[in-house]
XYZ file of N, CA and C in Angstrom:
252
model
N -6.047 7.158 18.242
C -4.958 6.301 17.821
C -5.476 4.916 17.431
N -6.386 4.365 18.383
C -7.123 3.036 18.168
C -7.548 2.827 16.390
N -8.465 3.683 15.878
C -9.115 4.536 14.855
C -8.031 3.889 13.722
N -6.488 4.306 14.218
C -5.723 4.246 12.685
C -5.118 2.568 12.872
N -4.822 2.184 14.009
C -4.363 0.979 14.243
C -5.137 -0.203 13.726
N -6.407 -0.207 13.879
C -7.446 -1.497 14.464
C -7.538 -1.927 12.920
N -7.331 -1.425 11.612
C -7.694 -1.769 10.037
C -6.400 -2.246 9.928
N -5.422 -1.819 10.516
C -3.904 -2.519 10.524
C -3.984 -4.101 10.900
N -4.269 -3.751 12.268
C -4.536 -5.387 12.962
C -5.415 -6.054 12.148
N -6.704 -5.849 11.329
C -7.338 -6.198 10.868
C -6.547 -7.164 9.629
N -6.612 -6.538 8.810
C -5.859 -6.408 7.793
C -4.495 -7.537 7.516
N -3.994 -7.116 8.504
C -2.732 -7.460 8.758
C -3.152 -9.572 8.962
N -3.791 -9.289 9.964
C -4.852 -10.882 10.273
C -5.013 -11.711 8.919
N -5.968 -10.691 8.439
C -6.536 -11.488 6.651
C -5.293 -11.908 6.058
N -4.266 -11.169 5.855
C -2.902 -11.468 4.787
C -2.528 -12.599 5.391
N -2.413 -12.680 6.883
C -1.628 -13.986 7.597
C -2.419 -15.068 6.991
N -3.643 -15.276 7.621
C -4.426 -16.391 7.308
C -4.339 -16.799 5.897
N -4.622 -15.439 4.839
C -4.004 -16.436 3.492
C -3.064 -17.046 3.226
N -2.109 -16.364 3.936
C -0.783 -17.222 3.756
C -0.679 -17.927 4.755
N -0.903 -18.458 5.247
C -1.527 -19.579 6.370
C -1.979 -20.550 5.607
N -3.212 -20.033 5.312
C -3.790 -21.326 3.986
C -3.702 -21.507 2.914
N -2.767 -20.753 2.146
C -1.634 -21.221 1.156
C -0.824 -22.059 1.736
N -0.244 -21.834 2.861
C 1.187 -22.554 2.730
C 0.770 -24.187 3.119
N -0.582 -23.863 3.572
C -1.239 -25.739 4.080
C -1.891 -26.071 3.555
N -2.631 -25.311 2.090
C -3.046 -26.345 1.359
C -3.215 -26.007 -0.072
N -2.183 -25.163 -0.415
C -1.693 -25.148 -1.724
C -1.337 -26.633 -2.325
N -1.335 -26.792 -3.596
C -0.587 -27.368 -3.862
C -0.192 -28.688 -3.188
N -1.666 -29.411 -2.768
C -1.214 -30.749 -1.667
C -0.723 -31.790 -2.656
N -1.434 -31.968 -4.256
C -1.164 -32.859 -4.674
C -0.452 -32.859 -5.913
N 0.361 -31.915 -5.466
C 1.361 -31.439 -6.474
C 2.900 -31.508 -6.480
N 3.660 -32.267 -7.695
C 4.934 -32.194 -7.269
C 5.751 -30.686 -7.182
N 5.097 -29.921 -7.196
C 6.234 -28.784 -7.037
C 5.219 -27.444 -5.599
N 5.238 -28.581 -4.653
C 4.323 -28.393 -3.239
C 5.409 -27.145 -2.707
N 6.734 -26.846 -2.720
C 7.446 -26.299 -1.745
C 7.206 -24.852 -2.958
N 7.455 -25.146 -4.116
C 7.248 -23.483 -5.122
C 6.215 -23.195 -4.945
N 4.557 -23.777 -5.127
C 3.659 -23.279 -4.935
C 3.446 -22.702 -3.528
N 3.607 -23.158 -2.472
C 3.447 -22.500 -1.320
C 4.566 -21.267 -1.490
N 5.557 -21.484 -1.342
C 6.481 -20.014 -1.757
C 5.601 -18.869 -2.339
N 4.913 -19.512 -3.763
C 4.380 -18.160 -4.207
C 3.703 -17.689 -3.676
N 2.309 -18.782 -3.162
C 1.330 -18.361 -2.229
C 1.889 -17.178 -1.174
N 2.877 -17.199 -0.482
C 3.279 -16.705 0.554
C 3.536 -15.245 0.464
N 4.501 -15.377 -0.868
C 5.208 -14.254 -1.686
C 4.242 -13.170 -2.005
N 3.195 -13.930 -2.737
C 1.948 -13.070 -3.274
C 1.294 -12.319 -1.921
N 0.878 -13.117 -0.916
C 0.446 -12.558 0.120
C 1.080 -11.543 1.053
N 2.157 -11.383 0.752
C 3.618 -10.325 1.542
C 3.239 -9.704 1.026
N 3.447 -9.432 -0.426
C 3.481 -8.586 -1.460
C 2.228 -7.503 -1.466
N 0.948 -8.475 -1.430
C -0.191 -7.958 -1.314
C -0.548 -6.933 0.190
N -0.188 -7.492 0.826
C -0.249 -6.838 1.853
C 0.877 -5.229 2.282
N 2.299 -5.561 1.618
C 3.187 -4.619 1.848
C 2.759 -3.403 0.971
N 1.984 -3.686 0.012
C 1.456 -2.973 -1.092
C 0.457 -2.001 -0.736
N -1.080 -2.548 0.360
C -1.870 -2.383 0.433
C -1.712 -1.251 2.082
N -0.372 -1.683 2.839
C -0.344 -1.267 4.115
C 0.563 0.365 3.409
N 1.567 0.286 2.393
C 2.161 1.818 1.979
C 0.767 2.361 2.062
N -0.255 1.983 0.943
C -1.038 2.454 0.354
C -2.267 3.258 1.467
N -2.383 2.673 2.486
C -3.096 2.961 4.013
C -2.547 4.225 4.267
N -1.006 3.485 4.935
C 0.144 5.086 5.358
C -0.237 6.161 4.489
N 0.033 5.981 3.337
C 0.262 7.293 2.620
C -1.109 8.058 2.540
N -2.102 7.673 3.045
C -3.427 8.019 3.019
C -3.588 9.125 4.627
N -3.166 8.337 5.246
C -2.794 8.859 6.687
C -1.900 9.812 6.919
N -0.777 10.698 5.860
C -0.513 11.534 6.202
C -0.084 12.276 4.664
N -1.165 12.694 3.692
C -0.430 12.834 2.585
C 0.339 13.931 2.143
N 0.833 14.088 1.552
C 1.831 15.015 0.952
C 1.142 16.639 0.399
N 1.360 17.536 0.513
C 0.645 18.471 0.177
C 1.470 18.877 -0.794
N 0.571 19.423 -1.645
C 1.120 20.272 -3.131
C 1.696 21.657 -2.747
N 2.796 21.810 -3.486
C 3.716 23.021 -3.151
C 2.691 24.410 -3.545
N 2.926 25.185 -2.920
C 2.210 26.885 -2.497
C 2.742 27.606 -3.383
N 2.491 28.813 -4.278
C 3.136 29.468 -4.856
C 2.735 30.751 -3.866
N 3.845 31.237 -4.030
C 3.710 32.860 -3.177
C 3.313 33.702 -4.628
N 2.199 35.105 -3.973
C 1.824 36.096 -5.059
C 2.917 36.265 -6.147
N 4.400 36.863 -5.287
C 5.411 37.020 -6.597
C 5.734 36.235 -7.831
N 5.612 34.739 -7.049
C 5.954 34.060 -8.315
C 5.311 33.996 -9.648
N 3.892 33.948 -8.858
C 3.004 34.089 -9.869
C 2.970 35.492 -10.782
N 3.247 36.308 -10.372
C 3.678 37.511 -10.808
C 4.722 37.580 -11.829
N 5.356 36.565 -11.484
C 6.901 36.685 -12.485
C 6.272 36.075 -13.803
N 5.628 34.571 -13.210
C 5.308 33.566 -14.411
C 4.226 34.416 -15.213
N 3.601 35.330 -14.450
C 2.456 35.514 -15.818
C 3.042 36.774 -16.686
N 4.343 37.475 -16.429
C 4.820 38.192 -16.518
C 5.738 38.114 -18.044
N 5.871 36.514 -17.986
C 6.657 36.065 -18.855
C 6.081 35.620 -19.735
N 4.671 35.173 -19.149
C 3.355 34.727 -20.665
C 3.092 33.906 -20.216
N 3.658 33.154 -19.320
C 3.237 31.809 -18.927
C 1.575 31.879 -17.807
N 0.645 31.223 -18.487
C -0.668 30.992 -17.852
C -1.158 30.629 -16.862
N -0.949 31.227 -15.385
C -1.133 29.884 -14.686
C -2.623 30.027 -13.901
N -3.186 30.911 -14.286
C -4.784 31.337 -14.166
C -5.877 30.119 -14.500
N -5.156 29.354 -15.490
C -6.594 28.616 -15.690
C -6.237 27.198 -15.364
């Protein structure tokens, strides 16, 4: 369990800290200090909500549907190829 968690915590750490140090030193000498940190922040959610699906879905993926003998039987029956 440790194994699938610990790249989470990891991970999870790095995104904070950027947006950590976006939001404190984006944009110090800039009049539009409160949008730039926003994006900073935004981008870093984003990046991260993106990157953590992308983990999950790795961790339990989806398997491709099975054809039973018959079907295949029917489809090649009809002309349709599914041999190659």
């Amino acid at each position: 369990m440790l194994e699938s968690v610990l790249p989470i915590v990891i991970v999870t750490a790095v995104f904070g800290c950027v947006g950590l140090f976006g939001f404190f030193f984006a944009g110090r000498k800039s009049e539009d200090r409160g949008l730039v940190q926003t994006m900073v922040i935004t981008t870093a959610f984003c990046l991260w909500i993106f990157w953590l699906a992308a983990y999950m879905s790795q961790m339990h993926p989806l398997l491709a549907p099975e054809m039973k003998v018959k079907e295949v039987c029917v489809l090649d029956h009809a002309g349709i190829n599914v041999c190659t």
